[in-house]
Structures are given as C-alpha cells and as structure tokens.
Amino acid sequence: MRETTFFDRLTIGPAARIGSIGGMIAADSGVVHYLADGRRTTAGSLEGAGSTPVVLLHGASGNLRDFAISLLPSLARHRHTIALDRPGFGHSSRAAGSDLLSGQVRVLRRALRRLGHRRYHLVGHSYGGAVALDWALRHPEDVASLGLVSAVSMDWGGHLAPFYRLGRLAGLRFLVSQMAPFAPERFVAQTLQGVFAPAPVPERYREEAGIELALRPATFRLNQRQITTLYPQILEQVPQYGRLRCPVAIVHGTADEIVPAAVHAGPLAERLSTARLTLLPGAGHMPHHTHREAVTEALLAAMAEA
C-alpha cells in the first residue's frame, strides 16, 4: 500500500479506504461492527451460540483491527473469539451516552445478546480495560472471567498529556478535530512510536490497524471526550472492585509509560482476591503485539479457572 498523501485525505474519507472486515449487528439507532474468529459473519447466524466466547474491547483511538492482527487469531485457536468496535470507533455507529463507560457497555451488551451470547470472557486493552471493569461491576452475571491488558484501572491523579488537556475546551477540540485528517505524517509516526515504546512499531501496523479511522473528526472528538471524562469514572469504580468474584488476569508491561504498571496493575491486583498478575519485563503498552504468547497464556489461564 502506498503512503497516504495529503490529496488523498482531502478527497477520500478514511472510511471509504478502510472498509469493514466483519459483520454488523443492529444496535440502538445504528450498528456495532464485530469480527468473529477472523471470519466474516452475519448478525443473524448466531455463530458460536451456546459456547462461552471471548470478547475483545480495544483501547483509545483504536478499532477491532488491532486485535485482528494480534490476540484474535491467537485466542481463536482455543476459544470462540469476538472483537468489537466500541461505539463511534472503527465501523460502529456512535450511540447516545458513548462518552461514558456505562453507555458503551449498554450498547455492546445488547449487541452480544443479539448474537446469542449472554455470558463471555471479557478482555480489554488500555481504555478498553476500564470498559471491561465497568461491565463486570454492572453485570457480573455476564462475565465468566476478566482479562485486563495494560488496563486503566486505578487513581492516577487525573493528569493528562497536554494534547488531551486541549480536549477539555469544546471549541478548541472541534477545531483540532477538523484538522486531524490532515495530521503530518511525522506526528502520526511519532504517536505510534510512543504507544509501542520501547519496542519498534510493527511493520505495516498503521495500514493493517486502520489508524486513519481514528483521525475522522467525529471519532477524534469522541476519543478526546472519553479520555478527558475517564478519571471521575475510575474514581467511582475503585471502591467497588472488591465485589468482583470472577477470575481476573491482569497483564502489564513493566516499561509501560502510558499506563504505568506500578500505578494500575499492581494496586489493582492487591485489591482482588481472584486476580493473577503477570508482569512482562521490558514490555511497553502493547504487549498483545510484542509479547503475544505470554499475554494469550495468562488470559487462557483465567478462562480455565472460570
């Protein structure tokens, strides 16, 4: 695939170039895009109904393609696995309340029920881990086990990078979002390098993960709002963690500077009697790519306990 040019971005929207790779489920006033075991499916097929599937929730600025080239094929060798685009990301429609964890849980839970699934092993990466925790606290009957990979889970003081602090100002957020599709190549490359550090960005990751989808103005604004409103929601969750009774796999890289393990993974593990903490020495924020086998093994162990 050739490099995307400024003219490409000006004349062709990212969604037109990066199509859906899975099925669509009617949800609220729109759809939820999902990929089951790496195969195209239809919402009416009820594929895997009756089994306890693994459900994957991507992080901030992401979409299910990130899992399609990492955890989904690894886990699908062992269990029926479904990756979801969270509302407003990838090819899922934005829904009312999708700024909040609870709103996303509502939409995705209904979508899974339409697929015939009422109980699942829930796995979330980064911001997706916060969604998974909210889901398990609100609907413990749904969650057979919980997998938290580089997950945001504890009180980090509420500090945000300058880029996200700008998102608190509605007018500035709108202006920046309109410019996002035309972000310089160097900015996009540096952002990806920071996400994967200290490991290099995998070859062709940008193209295969559909990064352009996160640069659509509406998606960009939604992502900003989700990040800037996350802290109070985490503070509300923390006192409730003791209610979790399902097996929990906490997997985190020791070199993660975006969501530090010492702030999140360690303290969370101390609060949960059912948790197994797996620290990956030298791993950054994307261990499901850089340490895929170790992450898969830890998640499967929690599922086996369930």
mmCIF file of C-alpha atoms in Angstrom:
data_model
loop_
_atom_site.group_PDB
_atom_site.id
_atom_site.type_symbol
_atom_site.label_atom_id
_atom_site.label_comp_id
_atom_site.label_asym_id
_atom_site.label_seq_id
_atom_site.Cartn_x
_atom_site.Cartn_y
_atom_site.Cartn_z
ATOM 1 C CA MET A 1 0.000 0.000 0.000
ATOM 2 C CA ARG A 2 1.423 3.382 -0.998
ATOM 3 C CA GLU A 3 1.781 6.193 1.521
ATOM 4 C CA THR A 4 -1.383 8.237 2.026
ATOM 5 C CA THR A 5 -0.958 11.702 0.524
ATOM 6 C CA PHE A 6 -2.464 14.994 1.619
ATOM 7 C CA PHE A 7 -4.592 14.999 -1.542
ATOM 8 C CA ASP A 8 -5.903 11.506 -0.698
ATOM 9 C CA ARG A 9 -7.058 12.686 2.700
ATOM 10 C CA LEU A 10 -8.656 15.792 1.240
ATOM 11 C CA THR A 11 -10.665 13.966 -1.428
ATOM 12 C CA ILE A 12 -11.322 10.468 0.002
ATOM 13 C CA GLY A 13 -12.564 9.799 3.536
ATOM 14 C CA PRO A 14 -10.748 7.207 5.669
ATOM 15 C CA ALA A 15 -13.871 5.065 5.979
ATOM 16 C CA ALA A 16 -14.030 4.790 2.183
ATOM 17 C CA ARG A 17 -10.475 3.482 2.028
ATOM 18 C CA ILE A 18 -10.627 1.267 5.115
ATOM 19 C CA GLY A 19 -13.681 -0.928 4.885
ATOM 20 C CA SER A 20 -15.299 -3.163 7.481
ATOM 21 C CA ILE A 21 -13.813 -6.627 7.883
ATOM 22 C CA GLY A 22 -16.560 -8.293 9.885
ATOM 23 C CA GLY A 23 -20.294 -8.356 10.402
ATOM 24 C CA MET A 24 -22.766 -5.715 11.550
ATOM 25 C CA ILE A 25 -25.234 -6.006 14.415
ATOM 26 C CA ALA A 26 -28.211 -3.667 14.686
ATOM 27 C CA ALA A 27 -27.752 -1.727 17.898
ATOM 28 C CA ASP A 28 -29.790 1.220 19.215
ATOM 29 C CA SER A 29 -30.023 3.705 16.337
ATOM 30 C CA GLY A 30 -27.034 2.282 14.432
ATOM 31 C CA VAL A 31 -24.791 -0.760 14.198
ATOM 32 C CA VAL A 32 -21.943 -2.473 16.029
ATOM 33 C CA HIS A 33 -19.137 -3.813 13.854
ATOM 34 C CA TYR A 34 -17.678 -7.135 15.009
ATOM 35 C CA LEU A 35 -15.269 -9.793 13.828
ATOM 36 C CA ALA A 36 -15.733 -13.377 14.979
ATOM 37 C CA ASP A 37 -12.750 -15.735 14.814
ATOM 38 C CA GLY A 38 -11.357 -13.730 11.906
ATOM 39 C CA ARG A 39 -14.240 -14.673 9.610
ATOM 40 C CA ARG A 40 -16.978 -12.583 8.047
ATOM 41 C CA THR A 41 -20.294 -13.431 9.647
ATOM 42 C CA THR A 42 -23.839 -12.119 9.668
ATOM 43 C CA ALA A 43 -25.691 -10.941 12.745
ATOM 44 C CA GLY A 44 -28.412 -13.500 12.181
ATOM 45 C CA SER A 45 -26.106 -16.505 12.136
ATOM 46 C CA LEU A 46 -25.745 -16.777 15.925
ATOM 47 C CA GLU A 47 -22.316 -18.249 15.262
ATOM 48 C CA GLY A 48 -20.962 -19.905 18.377
ATOM 49 C CA ALA A 49 -24.215 -19.523 20.306
ATOM 50 C CA GLY A 50 -24.212 -21.875 23.267
ATOM 51 C CA SER A 51 -20.468 -21.554 23.860
ATOM 52 C CA THR A 52 -18.769 -19.043 26.140
ATOM 53 C CA PRO A 53 -16.889 -16.765 23.762
ATOM 54 C CA VAL A 54 -14.008 -14.398 24.376
ATOM 55 C CA VAL A 55 -14.964 -10.762 23.734
ATOM 56 C CA LEU A 56 -12.214 -8.237 22.940
ATOM 57 C CA LEU A 57 -12.519 -4.485 23.656
ATOM 58 C CA HIS A 58 -9.962 -2.167 22.057
ATOM 59 C CA GLY A 59 -8.341 0.890 23.607
ATOM 60 C CA ALA A 60 -8.436 4.624 22.930
ATOM 61 C CA SER A 61 -8.050 5.731 19.295
ATOM 62 C CA GLY A 62 -8.327 2.078 18.258
ATOM 63 C CA ASN A 63 -10.622 -0.342 16.499
ATOM 64 C CA LEU A 64 -11.019 -4.110 16.255
ATOM 65 C CA ARG A 65 -8.326 -4.359 13.561
ATOM 66 C CA ASP A 66 -5.743 -4.012 16.324
ATOM 67 C CA PHE A 67 -6.949 -7.353 17.711
ATOM 68 C CA ALA A 68 -7.391 -8.907 14.266
ATOM 69 C CA ILE A 69 -3.592 -8.770 13.854
ATOM 70 C CA SER A 70 -2.746 -9.761 17.436
ATOM 71 C CA LEU A 71 -4.899 -11.512 20.040
ATOM 72 C CA LEU A 72 -7.870 -12.654 17.974
ATOM 73 C CA PRO A 73 -6.039 -15.308 15.920
ATOM 74 C CA SER A 74 -4.099 -16.449 18.995
ATOM 75 C CA LEU A 75 -7.157 -16.884 21.205
ATOM 76 C CA ALA A 76 -9.324 -18.256 18.390
ATOM 77 C CA ARG A 77 -7.138 -21.369 18.284
ATOM 78 C CA HIS A 78 -8.560 -22.201 21.719
ATOM 79 C CA ARG A 79 -11.953 -20.477 22.043
ATOM 80 C CA HIS A 80 -14.646 -18.782 20.007
ATOM 81 C CA THR A 81 -13.446 -15.153 19.921
ATOM 82 C CA ILE A 82 -15.244 -11.936 19.005
ATOM 83 C CA ALA A 83 -13.653 -8.493 18.614
ATOM 84 C CA LEU A 84 -15.911 -5.444 18.798
ATOM 85 C CA ASP A 85 -15.584 -1.866 17.591
ATOM 86 C CA ARG A 86 -16.656 0.279 20.528
ATOM 87 C CA PRO A 87 -19.468 2.760 19.689
ATOM 88 C CA GLY A 88 -18.188 5.559 17.494
ATOM 89 C CA PHE A 89 -14.937 3.795 16.603
ATOM 90 C CA GLY A 90 -13.955 1.724 13.600
ATOM 91 C CA HIS A 91 -17.203 0.963 11.795
ATOM 92 C CA SER A 92 -19.561 1.031 14.788
ATOM 93 C CA SER A 93 -22.071 3.864 14.957
ATOM 94 C CA ARG A 94 -21.797 6.422 17.684
ATOM 95 C CA ALA A 95 -24.575 5.961 20.242
ATOM 96 C CA ALA A 96 -26.140 8.168 22.897
ATOM 97 C CA GLY A 97 -24.015 8.074 26.026
ATOM 98 C CA SER A 98 -20.929 6.666 24.320
ATOM 99 C CA ASP A 99 -18.827 9.336 26.035
ATOM 100 C CA LEU A 100 -19.226 7.237 29.191
ATOM 101 C CA LEU A 101 -18.167 3.695 30.089
ATOM 102 C CA SER A 102 -21.725 2.767 31.060
ATOM 103 C CA GLY A 103 -23.141 3.927 27.716
ATOM 104 C CA GLN A 104 -20.676 1.799 25.790
ATOM 105 C CA VAL A 105 -21.446 -1.221 27.962
ATOM 106 C CA ARG A 106 -25.163 -0.802 27.308
ATOM 107 C CA VAL A 107 -24.748 -0.789 23.522
ATOM 108 C CA LEU A 108 -22.208 -3.617 23.303
ATOM 109 C CA ARG A 109 -24.093 -5.817 25.747
ATOM 110 C CA ARG A 110 -27.251 -5.571 23.648
ATOM 111 C CA ALA A 111 -25.252 -6.343 20.514
ATOM 112 C CA LEU A 112 -23.833 -9.533 22.026
ATOM 113 C CA ARG A 113 -27.301 -10.612 23.106
ATOM 114 C CA ARG A 114 -28.457 -10.233 19.520
ATOM 115 C CA LEU A 115 -25.634 -12.611 18.588
ATOM 116 C CA GLY A 116 -26.979 -15.085 21.133
ATOM 117 C CA HIS A 117 -24.364 -14.538 23.859
ATOM 118 C CA ARG A 118 -25.262 -13.723 27.457
ATOM 119 C CA ARG A 119 -22.036 -14.817 29.143
ATOM 120 C CA TYR A 120 -18.453 -14.361 27.955
ATOM 121 C CA HIS A 121 -14.810 -13.972 28.874
ATOM 122 C CA LEU A 122 -14.222 -10.232 28.656
ATOM 123 C CA VAL A 123 -10.795 -8.868 27.619
ATOM 124 C CA GLY A 124 -9.987 -5.157 27.450
ATOM 125 C CA HIS A 125 -6.834 -3.326 26.420
ATOM 126 C CA SER A 126 -5.953 0.074 27.931
ATOM 127 C CA TYR A 127 -9.149 2.206 27.906
ATOM 128 C CA GLY A 128 -10.986 -0.969 26.891
ATOM 129 C CA GLY A 129 -9.924 -2.428 30.233
ATOM 130 C CA ALA A 130 -11.809 0.351 32.017
ATOM 131 C CA VAL A 131 -14.877 -0.526 29.924
ATOM 132 C CA ALA A 132 -14.466 -4.203 30.845
ATOM 133 C CA LEU A 133 -14.250 -3.362 34.551
ATOM 134 C CA ASP A 134 -17.385 -1.222 34.368
ATOM 135 C CA TRP A 135 -19.141 -4.076 32.555
ATOM 136 C CA ALA A 136 -18.138 -6.666 35.167
ATOM 137 C CA LEU A 137 -19.243 -4.414 38.034
ATOM 138 C CA ARG A 138 -22.630 -3.593 36.482
ATOM 139 C CA HIS A 139 -23.405 -7.042 35.101
ATOM 140 C CA PRO A 140 -21.351 -9.665 36.975
ATOM 141 C CA GLU A 141 -23.629 -12.398 35.668
ATOM 142 C CA ASP A 142 -22.346 -11.708 32.144
ATOM 143 C CA VAL A 143 -18.640 -12.091 32.832
ATOM 144 C CA ALA A 144 -17.101 -15.549 33.225
ATOM 145 C CA SER A 145 -13.590 -14.125 33.504
ATOM 146 C CA LEU A 146 -11.925 -10.762 33.090
ATOM 147 C CA GLY A 147 -8.718 -10.075 31.175
ATOM 148 C CA LEU A 148 -7.063 -6.679 31.655
ATOM 149 C CA VAL A 149 -4.157 -5.888 29.336
ATOM 150 C CA SER A 150 -2.321 -2.616 30.051
ATOM 151 C CA ALA A 151 -5.634 -1.510 31.545
ATOM 152 C CA VAL A 152 -6.526 1.823 33.088
ATOM 153 C CA SER A 153 -7.968 0.838 36.462
ATOM 154 C CA MET A 154 -6.724 2.945 39.402
ATOM 155 C CA ASP A 155 -6.417 6.538 40.618
ATOM 156 C CA TRP A 156 -3.524 8.064 38.668
ATOM 157 C CA GLY A 157 -4.106 11.606 39.878
ATOM 158 C CA GLY A 158 -6.053 12.681 36.808
ATOM 159 C CA HIS A 159 -3.068 14.107 34.954
ATOM 160 C CA LEU A 160 -3.327 14.077 31.163
ATOM 161 C CA ALA A 161 -0.861 14.788 28.391
ATOM 162 C CA PRO A 162 -1.084 18.360 27.029
ATOM 163 C CA PHE A 163 -2.657 17.035 23.840
ATOM 164 C CA TYR A 164 -5.608 15.616 25.794
ATOM 165 C CA ARG A 165 -5.908 18.631 28.081
ATOM 166 C CA LEU A 166 -6.764 20.658 24.992
ATOM 167 C CA GLY A 167 -9.754 18.373 24.538
ATOM 168 C CA ARG A 168 -11.429 19.859 27.615
ATOM 169 C CA LEU A 169 -12.182 23.036 25.667
ATOM 170 C CA ALA A 170 -15.092 22.330 23.302
ATOM 171 C CA GLY A 171 -14.224 24.982 20.737
ATOM 172 C CA LEU A 172 -10.577 24.030 20.557
ATOM 173 C CA ARG A 173 -11.480 20.341 20.483
ATOM 174 C CA PHE A 174 -13.685 20.929 17.457
ATOM 175 C CA LEU A 175 -11.003 22.945 15.662
ATOM 176 C CA VAL A 176 -8.297 20.341 16.269
ATOM 177 C CA SER A 177 -10.610 17.510 15.201
ATOM 178 C CA GLN A 178 -11.276 19.192 11.862
ATOM 179 C CA MET A 179 -7.529 19.308 11.265
ATOM 180 C CA ALA A 180 -6.919 15.708 12.404
ATOM 181 C CA PRO A 181 -7.350 14.054 8.970
ATOM 182 C CA PHE A 182 -4.507 16.238 7.728
ATOM 183 C CA ALA A 183 -2.108 15.481 10.592
ATOM 184 C CA PRO A 184 1.521 15.447 9.405
ATOM 185 C CA GLU A 185 2.970 12.019 8.743
ATOM 186 C CA ARG A 186 5.689 12.720 11.295
ATOM 187 C CA PHE A 187 3.106 13.363 14.028
ATOM 188 C CA VAL A 188 1.279 10.084 13.319
ATOM 189 C CA ALA A 189 4.561 8.144 13.218
ATOM 190 C CA GLN A 190 5.794 9.666 16.492
ATOM 191 C CA THR A 191 2.476 8.918 18.184
ATOM 192 C CA LEU A 192 2.681 5.254 17.183
ATOM 193 C CA GLN A 193 6.304 5.078 18.322
ATOM 194 C CA GLY A 194 5.270 6.374 21.728
ATOM 195 C CA VAL A 195 2.472 3.811 22.014
ATOM 196 C CA PHE A 196 4.765 0.861 21.210
ATOM 197 C CA ALA A 197 7.896 2.072 23.026
ATOM 198 C CA PRO A 198 10.348 0.681 23.907
ATOM 199 C CA ALA A 199 9.580 -1.821 21.107
ATOM 200 C CA PRO A 200 9.535 -0.686 17.469
ATOM 201 C CA VAL A 201 6.229 -0.230 15.651
ATOM 202 C CA PRO A 202 5.474 -3.452 13.724
ATOM 203 C CA GLU A 203 5.935 -3.185 10.004
ATOM 204 C CA ARG A 204 2.728 -2.139 8.234
ATOM 205 C CA TYR A 205 0.921 -1.679 11.571
ATOM 206 C CA ARG A 206 -0.520 1.673 10.533
ATOM 207 C CA GLU A 207 -2.102 0.232 7.390
ATOM 208 C CA GLU A 208 -3.263 -3.052 8.913
ATOM 209 C CA ALA A 209 -4.684 -1.440 12.079
ATOM 210 C CA GLY A 210 -6.615 1.204 10.138
ATOM 211 C CA ILE A 211 -5.170 4.137 12.076
ATOM 212 C CA GLU A 212 -6.783 6.601 9.656
ATOM 213 C CA LEU A 213 -10.174 5.714 11.148
ATOM 214 C CA ALA A 214 -9.199 7.438 14.404
ATOM 215 C CA LEU A 215 -8.461 10.668 12.521
ATOM 216 C CA ARG A 216 -12.034 11.195 11.363
ATOM 217 C CA PRO A 217 -13.227 14.407 13.076
ATOM 218 C CA ALA A 218 -16.217 12.850 14.875
ATOM 219 C CA THR A 219 -14.160 9.884 16.106
ATOM 220 C CA PHE A 220 -11.315 12.169 17.115
ATOM 221 C CA ARG A 221 -13.661 14.349 19.200
ATOM 222 C CA LEU A 222 -15.297 11.335 20.820
ATOM 223 C CA ASN A 223 -11.913 9.911 21.767
ATOM 224 C CA GLN A 224 -10.907 13.242 23.329
ATOM 225 C CA ARG A 225 -14.109 13.380 25.363
ATOM 226 C CA GLN A 226 -13.741 9.796 26.553
ATOM 227 C CA ILE A 227 -10.203 10.408 27.764
ATOM 228 C CA THR A 228 -10.975 13.705 29.488
ATOM 229 C CA THR A 229 -14.017 12.295 31.314
ATOM 230 C CA LEU A 230 -12.455 8.979 32.351
ATOM 231 C CA TYR A 231 -10.829 9.985 35.637
ATOM 232 C CA PRO A 232 -14.001 10.580 37.721
ATOM 233 C CA GLN A 233 -15.446 7.338 36.409
ATOM 234 C CA ILE A 234 -12.363 5.433 37.538
ATOM 235 C CA LEU A 235 -12.601 7.049 40.983
ATOM 236 C CA GLU A 236 -16.176 5.795 41.178
ATOM 237 C CA GLN A 237 -15.132 2.272 40.187
ATOM 238 C CA VAL A 238 -12.178 1.794 42.535
ATOM 239 C CA PRO A 239 -14.143 1.337 45.796
ATOM 240 C CA GLN A 240 -16.299 -1.320 44.101
ATOM 241 C CA TYR A 241 -13.524 -3.630 42.931
ATOM 242 C CA GLY A 242 -13.867 -5.813 45.993
ATOM 243 C CA ARG A 243 -17.224 -7.019 44.629
ATOM 244 C CA LEU A 244 -15.591 -8.757 41.669
ATOM 245 C CA ARG A 245 -15.680 -12.526 42.090
ATOM 246 C CA CYS A 246 -14.741 -13.841 38.652
ATOM 247 C CA PRO A 247 -11.169 -14.891 37.804
ATOM 248 C CA VAL A 248 -9.155 -11.859 36.662
ATOM 249 C CA ALA A 249 -5.989 -11.909 34.563
ATOM 250 C CA ILE A 250 -4.002 -8.664 34.898
ATOM 251 C CA VAL A 251 -1.274 -8.450 32.271
ATOM 252 C CA HIS A 252 1.009 -5.419 32.125
ATOM 253 C CA GLY A 253 4.393 -4.413 30.800
ATOM 254 C CA THR A 254 6.908 -3.051 33.288
ATOM 255 C CA ALA A 255 8.080 -0.440 30.753
ATOM 256 C CA ASP A 256 4.593 0.913 30.032
ATOM 257 C CA GLU A 257 4.837 4.690 30.402
ATOM 258 C CA ILE A 258 1.320 5.418 29.143
ATOM 259 C CA VAL A 259 -0.490 3.368 31.802
ATOM 260 C CA PRO A 260 2.232 2.554 34.355
ATOM 261 C CA ALA A 261 2.018 -0.887 35.934
ATOM 262 C CA ALA A 262 3.061 0.425 39.357
ATOM 263 C CA VAL A 263 0.074 2.789 39.383
ATOM 264 C CA HIS A 264 -2.558 0.484 37.909
ATOM 265 C CA ALA A 265 -1.774 -3.241 37.655
ATOM 266 C CA GLY A 266 -0.002 -3.695 40.990
ATOM 267 C CA PRO A 267 -2.502 -1.851 43.198
ATOM 268 C CA LEU A 268 -5.442 -3.446 41.397
ATOM 269 C CA ALA A 269 -4.067 -6.957 41.931
ATOM 270 C CA GLU A 270 -3.757 -6.240 45.652
ATOM 271 C CA ARG A 271 -7.463 -5.413 45.818
ATOM 272 C CA LEU A 272 -8.693 -8.552 44.045
ATOM 273 C CA SER A 273 -8.524 -11.953 45.697
ATOM 274 C CA THR A 274 -9.299 -13.662 42.378
ATOM 275 C CA ALA A 275 -6.612 -11.861 40.345
ATOM 276 C CA ARG A 276 -3.428 -13.235 38.815
ATOM 277 C CA LEU A 277 -0.871 -10.564 37.994
ATOM 278 C CA THR A 278 1.504 -11.147 35.086
ATOM 279 C CA LEU A 279 4.207 -8.503 34.749
ATOM 280 C CA LEU A 280 6.161 -8.616 31.499
ATOM 281 C CA PRO A 281 9.702 -7.267 31.987
ATOM 282 C CA GLY A 282 10.618 -4.623 29.425
ATOM 283 C CA ALA A 283 7.231 -4.645 27.711
ATOM 284 C CA GLY A 284 5.501 -1.386 26.871
ATOM 285 C CA HIS A 285 1.855 -0.511 26.330
ATOM 286 C CA MET A 286 1.190 -3.008 23.522
ATOM 287 C CA PRO A 287 2.182 -6.422 24.932
ATOM 288 C CA HIS A 288 -0.573 -8.181 22.973
ATOM 289 C CA HIS A 289 1.601 -7.442 19.936
ATOM 290 C CA THR A 290 5.115 -7.615 21.368
ATOM 291 C CA HIS A 291 4.554 -10.473 23.872
ATOM 292 C CA ARG A 292 1.557 -12.154 22.310
ATOM 293 C CA GLU A 293 2.194 -15.693 23.555
ATOM 294 C CA ALA A 294 2.662 -14.614 27.177
ATOM 295 C CA VAL A 295 -0.488 -12.482 27.097
ATOM 296 C CA THR A 296 -2.507 -15.287 25.497
ATOM 297 C CA GLU A 297 -1.289 -17.793 28.095
ATOM 298 C CA ALA A 298 -2.248 -15.524 31.002
ATOM 299 C CA LEU A 299 -5.717 -14.865 29.606
ATOM 300 C CA LEU A 300 -6.380 -18.548 28.917
ATOM 301 C CA ALA A 301 -5.376 -19.429 32.480
ATOM 302 C CA ALA A 302 -8.095 -17.153 33.877
ATOM 303 C CA MET A 303 -10.626 -18.585 31.441
ATOM 304 C CA ALA A 304 -9.710 -22.114 32.547
ATOM 305 C CA GLU A 305 -10.371 -21.150 36.171
ATOM 306 C CA ALA A 306 -13.832 -19.972 35.190
#
